[in-house]
């Protein structure tokens, strides 16, 4: 690996973030009339639906506060973040402080607060915005939401849970995974003892309880005593989820100076990637069944933007933290696939959904699940990690 | 269209039903140990998951009672029907008489009774089984379930409904559509006035309220005053659903001697088929957005077995009732597509899920949603309708 190659990638990720992706969202997404953001944007950036999904409102408000703090104190970015923060504060939650799943253009509730990740991404947004001087009150709100999330851990769906109690209780990977990242995001606002305790729990859940120690396969659902459930849910693998969680683990490892955790995260990440890679058409499968049975998810063989972007982040961080050459080889392979298939050279931003062959399945740039989040966050993470690599190597 | 062609089709559908599809299920599906049926069967018929989905338990119990009554008084068929009926009676419902969505192999509840179609297909099974002499008590049970379904019409999901009340209330096509068929199935058990009233309501809902009268497009969801909702749900089209509903309408038309209803059902059916047909790769799309926007459903472009089988039924019934030649032309076109792509000449039965190109996406023969229902019911319907056509034409 030579210096010029790294510098070339650094420049590509940085320029795409700042000159292509962020402008796409600043131009097309803010709803300056009603507040919040439109996220249902067609290939060209035109709004095709006006519903506002709380996950994506929170994630975009977070993204623009993050850019303001970490990249450049642009007033436009702060104003865009505030647009989402205010909208969420005004319309986002019910009287108990639980966040709805979706709202109309004008903020009226559409779908009830059944999904704890709405709360997670609102907390993430409020916490980041609250760290900007003058916004401290939003920090307190973030803490209150975070506490409610912790209280909901045992039954995140609450009254909307359709699982009959007791027959086959399973726990799901997504919440400990997201908490690993959210807890680091919220660290400046939290008591340090609490942070360490939550991180300990998250690392235990992610690195031990959801992982089969023999095969090194990461599962989406486990029994309450951390075992395998031979059922549709128990057999389900989501390679992108597992790989994304590994870069959250690497961030924890870096913060704690825990080289052993970093090494293990890299090993597990590469294992999921090798297993999840489509040897016939390239790209990473969305879902797999551990025993090779047909999964329930009809979209199992599709190639999703976030899976590939989070994999690029995990690979570059893995390389940076451990020097493992397979990380670099895989980075170049996934990079090539992603830029060839997801990146839209004509209309900017990235496609979200490809079929198994890598052809565009839906040409939207944003929708119910794709917003201003995975693309810019990953571009930022790759850019900055490669920059540190250049510094470290002292080229 | 010549007589030999019709006779050839008649023989093909009949033989496939009786010598291929039904034997596949009688050999692989009954759970003689625990009761009920395994429906998660791989390409060869081997059980790959033991969970029991109440929709499919009810549908299979119905299918075998139906075959026993309508085709041949085989004791094996009656015993298989009874296996599902007894299992559902013993384990299927909660103490309020609402049917769970799924059960374990041994009948313990897994998923709560959130889905009214579980109740619909249990009622259908009990009603059909209850018409066999000696089983009259099951008929009474069917009536009680049916009454509960009618009571749930305004909010079928009950406490599991995640839609916030009042903001954008929509009604869904599936329940009036299923009631159109279920009501005819249950007719021998119901008061005649009640039957006529329910059929009137169903015909009004299906043929008027869910249909845009100008464009003749059938919608999956409408506002409570039968209007268009420009939202993901409101724009959603499901051509297979609309086409299946049209043969339910044709059955009502035939029963009522209402030629005008039959003609209109044929016109609407052909309209949905022409719109839903994939001009590039053939086959009928699963979902479309009315305005051509990206649908939420990632599986939108897939080709599903039931869509094509129900279309074959609608086309052959449409031809039989109206003589419309486009029905026959389309029948031959869809027949060719279906037998080339869905029919499994090697291991029997039909594949359920193809990708857009018509390649097998999941090679299961049964799963969470595919059981012993659409394939045999459609083969039966096509066989018998073609037989009547031969009689009518007096070849």
Coordinates of N, CA and C in Angstrom, one line a residue, chain A residues 40 42 46-51 53 100 103-104 108-114 159-168 230-233 235 286 293-302 304 353 355 357 359 361-364 367-369, chain B residues 40 42 46-51 53 100 103-104 108-114 159-168 230-233 235 286 293-302 304 353 355 357 359 361-364 367-369:
Chain A
X40 N -37.8 11.6 1.6 CA -38.2 10.8 0.5 C -37.8 11.6 -0.8
X42 N -36.2 11.6 -4.7 CA -36.0 10.7 -5.9 C -34.5 10.8 -6.3
X46 N -35.7 15.3 -5.9 CA -37.0 15.9 -5.8 C -37.8 15.1 -4.7
X47 N -38.6 15.8 -3.9 CA -39.4 15.2 -2.9 C -40.6 14.4 -3.5
X48 N -40.6 13.1 -3.2 CA -41.8 12.3 -3.7 C -42.8 11.9 -2.7
X49 N -42.4 12.1 -1.4 CA -43.4 11.9 -0.3 C -43.0 12.8 0.8
X50 N -44.0 13.3 1.6 CA -43.7 14.3 2.6 C -43.7 13.8 4.0
X51 N -44.0 12.5 4.2 CA -44.0 12.0 5.6 C -42.6 12.1 6.2
X53 N -40.1 10.6 9.0 CA -39.8 9.4 9.8 C -38.8 9.8 10.9
X100 N -42.7 9.1 18.5 CA -43.4 8.4 17.4 C -42.5 7.9 16.4
X103 N -44.3 11.0 11.4 CA -45.2 12.2 11.5 C -45.5 12.7 10.1
X104 N -46.6 13.5 10.0 CA -46.9 14.1 8.8 C -45.9 15.3 8.5
X108 N -47.9 16.1 12.6 CA -49.0 15.3 13.3 C -48.5 13.9 13.4
X109 N -48.8 13.2 14.5 CA -48.4 11.8 14.6 C -49.1 10.9 13.7
X110 N -48.3 10.0 13.0 CA -48.9 9.0 12.1 C -48.7 7.6 12.7
X111 N -47.5 7.2 13.1 CA -47.3 5.9 13.6 C -46.8 6.0 15.1
X112 N -47.4 5.2 15.9 CA -47.2 5.2 17.4 C -45.7 4.9 17.7
X113 N -45.4 5.2 19.0 CA -44.0 5.1 19.4 C -43.6 3.6 19.7
X114 N -43.7 2.7 18.7 CA -43.5 1.3 19.0 C -42.0 1.0 18.8
X159 N -46.1 -2.4 24.5 CA -47.5 -2.9 24.2 C -47.6 -3.4 22.8
X160 N -46.7 -3.0 21.9 CA -46.8 -3.4 20.5 C -46.0 -4.7 20.2
X161 N -45.5 -5.3 21.3 CA -44.8 -6.6 21.1 C -45.8 -7.7 20.8
X162 N -45.7 -8.4 19.7 CA -46.6 -9.4 19.3 C -46.2 -10.8 19.7
X163 N -45.0 -10.9 20.4 CA -44.5 -12.2 20.8 C -45.2 -12.6 22.0
X164 N -45.7 -13.8 22.0 CA -46.4 -14.4 23.2 C -45.4 -14.6 24.3
X165 N -45.7 -14.1 25.5 CA -44.6 -14.2 26.5 C -44.3 -15.6 27.0
X166 N -43.1 -15.9 27.1 CA -42.7 -17.2 27.7 C -42.4 -18.4 26.8
X167 N -43.0 -18.4 25.6 CA -42.9 -19.6 24.8 C -41.5 -19.7 24.2
X168 N -41.0 -18.6 23.6 CA -39.7 -18.7 23.0 C -39.1 -17.2 23.1
X230 N -33.1 -22.6 17.2 CA -33.3 -23.1 15.8 C -34.7 -22.7 15.4
X231 N -34.8 -21.5 15.0 CA -36.1 -20.9 14.5 C -35.7 -19.9 13.4
X232 N -36.7 -19.4 12.7 CA -36.4 -18.4 11.7 C -35.7 -17.2 12.3
X233 N -36.1 -16.7 13.5 CA -35.4 -15.6 14.1 C -34.1 -16.0 14.6
X235 N -32.1 -18.4 13.5 CA -31.1 -18.7 12.5 C -30.6 -17.5 11.7
X286 N -27.9 -9.2 2.3 CA -28.6 -8.4 3.4 C -28.9 -9.4 4.6
X293 N -31.1 -22.5 5.2 CA -32.5 -22.6 4.8 C -33.0 -21.3 4.2
X294 N -34.1 -21.3 3.5 CA -34.7 -20.1 3.0 C -35.0 -19.1 4.1
X295 N -34.5 -17.9 4.1 CA -34.9 -16.9 5.1 C -36.3 -16.4 4.8
X296 N -36.9 -15.8 5.9 CA -38.2 -15.2 5.7 C -38.2 -14.0 4.9
X297 N -37.1 -13.3 4.9 CA -36.9 -12.0 4.3 C -36.8 -12.1 2.8
X298 N -37.8 -11.7 2.0 CA -37.7 -11.8 0.6 C -36.6 -11.0 0.0
X299 N -36.1 -10.0 0.7 CA -35.1 -9.1 0.2 C -33.7 -9.6 0.6
X300 N -33.6 -10.9 1.0 CA -32.3 -11.4 1.6 C -31.1 -11.2 0.7
X301 N -31.3 -11.3 -0.6 CA -30.1 -11.3 -1.5 C -29.8 -9.9 -2.1
X302 N -30.5 -8.9 -1.6 CA -30.3 -7.5 -2.1 C -29.0 -6.9 -1.5
X304 N -27.5 -3.6 0.0 CA -27.9 -2.3 0.6 C -26.8 -1.4 0.8
X353 N -30.6 0.8 -2.9 CA -31.0 -0.6 -3.0 C -30.7 -1.2 -4.3
X355 N -30.3 -4.9 -6.6 CA -30.7 -6.3 -6.6 C -29.4 -7.2 -6.5
X357 N -27.7 -8.8 -8.5 CA -26.7 -8.6 -9.5 C -26.0 -7.2 -9.5
X359 N -27.6 -4.4 -9.9 CA -28.4 -3.4 -10.6 C -29.3 -2.6 -9.7
X361 N -32.3 -1.3 -7.9 CA -33.6 -1.8 -7.7 C -34.6 -0.7 -7.4
X362 N -34.2 0.3 -6.6 CA -35.0 1.5 -6.4 C -34.1 2.7 -6.5
X363 N -34.4 3.6 -7.4 CA -33.4 4.7 -7.6 C -33.6 5.9 -6.7
X364 N -34.3 5.7 -5.6 CA -34.4 6.8 -4.6 C -33.1 7.1 -4.0
X367 N -35.6 7.7 1.6 CA -37.0 7.1 1.7 C -37.4 7.0 3.1
X368 N -38.1 5.9 3.4 CA -38.5 5.7 4.8 C -37.3 5.3 5.7
X369 N -36.3 4.6 5.1 CA -35.2 4.1 5.9 C -33.9 4.8 5.5
Chain B
X40 N -43.2 -25.6 6.5 CA -41.9 -25.2 6.0 C -41.2 -26.4 5.4
X42 N -38.7 -27.8 2.2 CA -37.8 -27.4 1.2 C -38.1 -27.9 -0.1
X46 N -38.7 -31.8 2.4 CA -38.2 -32.0 3.8 C -38.5 -30.8 4.7
X47 N -38.9 -31.1 5.9 CA -39.3 -30.1 6.9 C -38.0 -29.3 7.3
X48 N -38.0 -28.0 7.1 CA -36.8 -27.2 7.5 C -37.1 -26.3 8.7
X49 N -38.3 -26.2 9.1 CA -38.7 -25.5 10.3 C -40.0 -26.0 10.8
X50 N -40.2 -26.1 12.1 CA -41.4 -26.8 12.7 C -42.5 -25.9 13.2
X51 N -42.3 -24.5 13.1 CA -43.3 -23.6 13.5 C -44.6 -23.8 12.7
X53 N -48.0 -22.0 11.4 CA -48.6 -20.7 11.2 C -50.1 -20.9 11.0
X100 N -54.3 -17.2 17.4 CA -52.9 -16.8 17.4 C -52.4 -16.7 15.9
X103 N -47.9 -20.9 16.2 CA -47.7 -21.8 17.3 C -46.5 -22.7 17.1
X104 N -46.0 -23.2 18.2 CA -44.9 -24.2 18.1 C -45.4 -25.5 17.5
X108 N -47.9 -24.6 21.3 CA -47.8 -23.5 22.3 C -47.8 -22.2 21.5
X109 N -48.5 -21.2 22.0 CA -48.6 -19.9 21.3 C -47.2 -19.2 21.1
X110 N -47.0 -18.7 19.9 CA -45.7 -18.0 19.6 C -46.0 -16.5 19.4
X111 N -46.9 -16.3 18.5 CA -47.3 -14.9 18.1 C -48.7 -14.6 18.4
X112 N -49.0 -13.5 19.0 CA -50.3 -13.1 19.5 C -51.3 -13.0 18.4
X113 N -52.6 -12.9 18.7 CA -53.7 -12.9 17.7 C -53.9 -11.5 17.1
X114 N -52.8 -11.0 16.4 CA -52.9 -9.6 15.9 C -53.5 -9.6 14.5
X159 N -55.5 -4.0 19.5 CA -54.5 -3.3 20.3 C -53.1 -3.3 19.6
X160 N -52.9 -4.1 18.6 CA -51.6 -4.2 17.9 C -51.5 -3.2 16.8
X161 N -52.6 -2.4 16.6 CA -52.6 -1.4 15.6 C -51.6 -0.2 15.9
X162 N -50.6 0.0 15.1 CA -49.6 1.1 15.3 C -50.0 2.4 14.7
X163 N -51.1 2.5 14.0 CA -51.5 3.7 13.4 C -52.1 4.7 14.4
X164 N -51.6 5.9 14.5 CA -52.1 6.9 15.4 C -53.5 7.2 15.0
X165 N -54.5 7.2 15.9 CA -55.9 7.4 15.5 C -56.1 8.8 15.0
X166 N -56.8 8.9 13.9 CA -57.3 10.2 13.5 C -56.5 11.0 12.5
X167 N -55.2 10.8 12.5 CA -54.4 11.6 11.6 C -54.6 11.3 10.1
X168 N -54.5 10.0 9.8 CA -54.7 9.6 8.4 C -55.3 8.2 8.4
X230 N -52.6 10.3 -1.0 CA -51.3 10.4 -1.6 C -50.2 10.2 -0.5
X231 N -50.0 8.9 -0.2 CA -49.0 8.4 0.8 C -48.5 7.1 0.4
X232 N -47.5 6.6 1.0 CA -47.0 5.3 0.6 C -48.1 4.2 0.6
X233 N -48.9 4.2 1.7 CA -50.0 3.2 1.8 C -51.1 3.5 0.7
X235 N -50.8 5.0 -2.2 CA -50.4 4.8 -3.6 C -50.1 3.4 -3.9
X286 N -45.3 -7.8 -7.9 CA -45.9 -8.0 -6.6 C -46.5 -6.7 -6.1
X293 N -43.6 6.1 -8.1 CA -42.5 6.4 -7.1 C -42.0 5.0 -6.6
X294 N -40.9 5.1 -5.9 CA -40.3 3.8 -5.4 C -41.3 3.3 -4.3
X295 N -41.7 2.1 -4.3 CA -42.5 1.5 -3.3 C -41.7 1.2 -2.0
X296 N -42.3 1.2 -0.9 CA -41.6 0.8 0.4 C -41.1 -0.7 0.3
X297 N -41.9 -1.5 -0.4 CA -41.7 -2.9 -0.3 C -40.5 -3.3 -1.2
X298 N -39.4 -3.7 -0.6 CA -38.2 -4.1 -1.4 C -38.4 -5.2 -2.3
X299 N -39.4 -6.0 -2.0 CA -39.7 -7.2 -2.9 C -40.7 -6.9 -4.0
X300 N -40.9 -5.6 -4.3 CA -41.9 -5.1 -5.2 C -41.8 -5.8 -6.6
X301 N -40.6 -6.1 -7.1 CA -40.5 -6.6 -8.5 C -40.5 -8.1 -8.6
X302 N -40.7 -8.8 -7.4 CA -40.6 -10.2 -7.4 C -41.9 -10.8 -8.0
X304 N -44.5 -13.7 -7.6 CA -45.0 -14.7 -6.6 C -46.0 -15.7 -7.1
X353 N -41.3 -18.2 -5.0 CA -40.7 -16.8 -5.0 C -39.6 -16.8 -6.1
X355 N -37.3 -14.1 -8.7 CA -36.9 -12.7 -8.8 C -37.5 -12.1 -10.1
X357 N -36.4 -11.5 -12.9 CA -36.1 -12.2 -14.2 C -36.8 -13.6 -14.3
X359 N -36.1 -16.1 -12.2 CA -35.2 -17.1 -11.6 C -35.7 -17.4 -10.2
X361 N -35.9 -17.5 -6.5 CA -35.2 -16.7 -5.4 C -35.1 -17.5 -4.1
X362 N -36.2 -18.2 -3.8 CA -36.2 -19.1 -2.6 C -36.8 -20.5 -3.1
X363 N -36.0 -21.6 -2.9 CA -36.5 -22.8 -3.6 C -37.4 -23.6 -2.6
X364 N -38.0 -23.0 -1.6 CA -38.9 -23.7 -0.7 C -40.2 -24.0 -1.5
X367 N -43.6 -22.4 3.4 CA -42.9 -21.6 4.4 C -43.8 -20.9 5.4
X368 N -43.5 -19.7 5.7 CA -44.4 -19.0 6.6 C -45.7 -18.6 6.0
X369 N -45.6 -18.3 4.7 CA -46.8 -17.8 3.9 C -47.3 -18.7 2.8

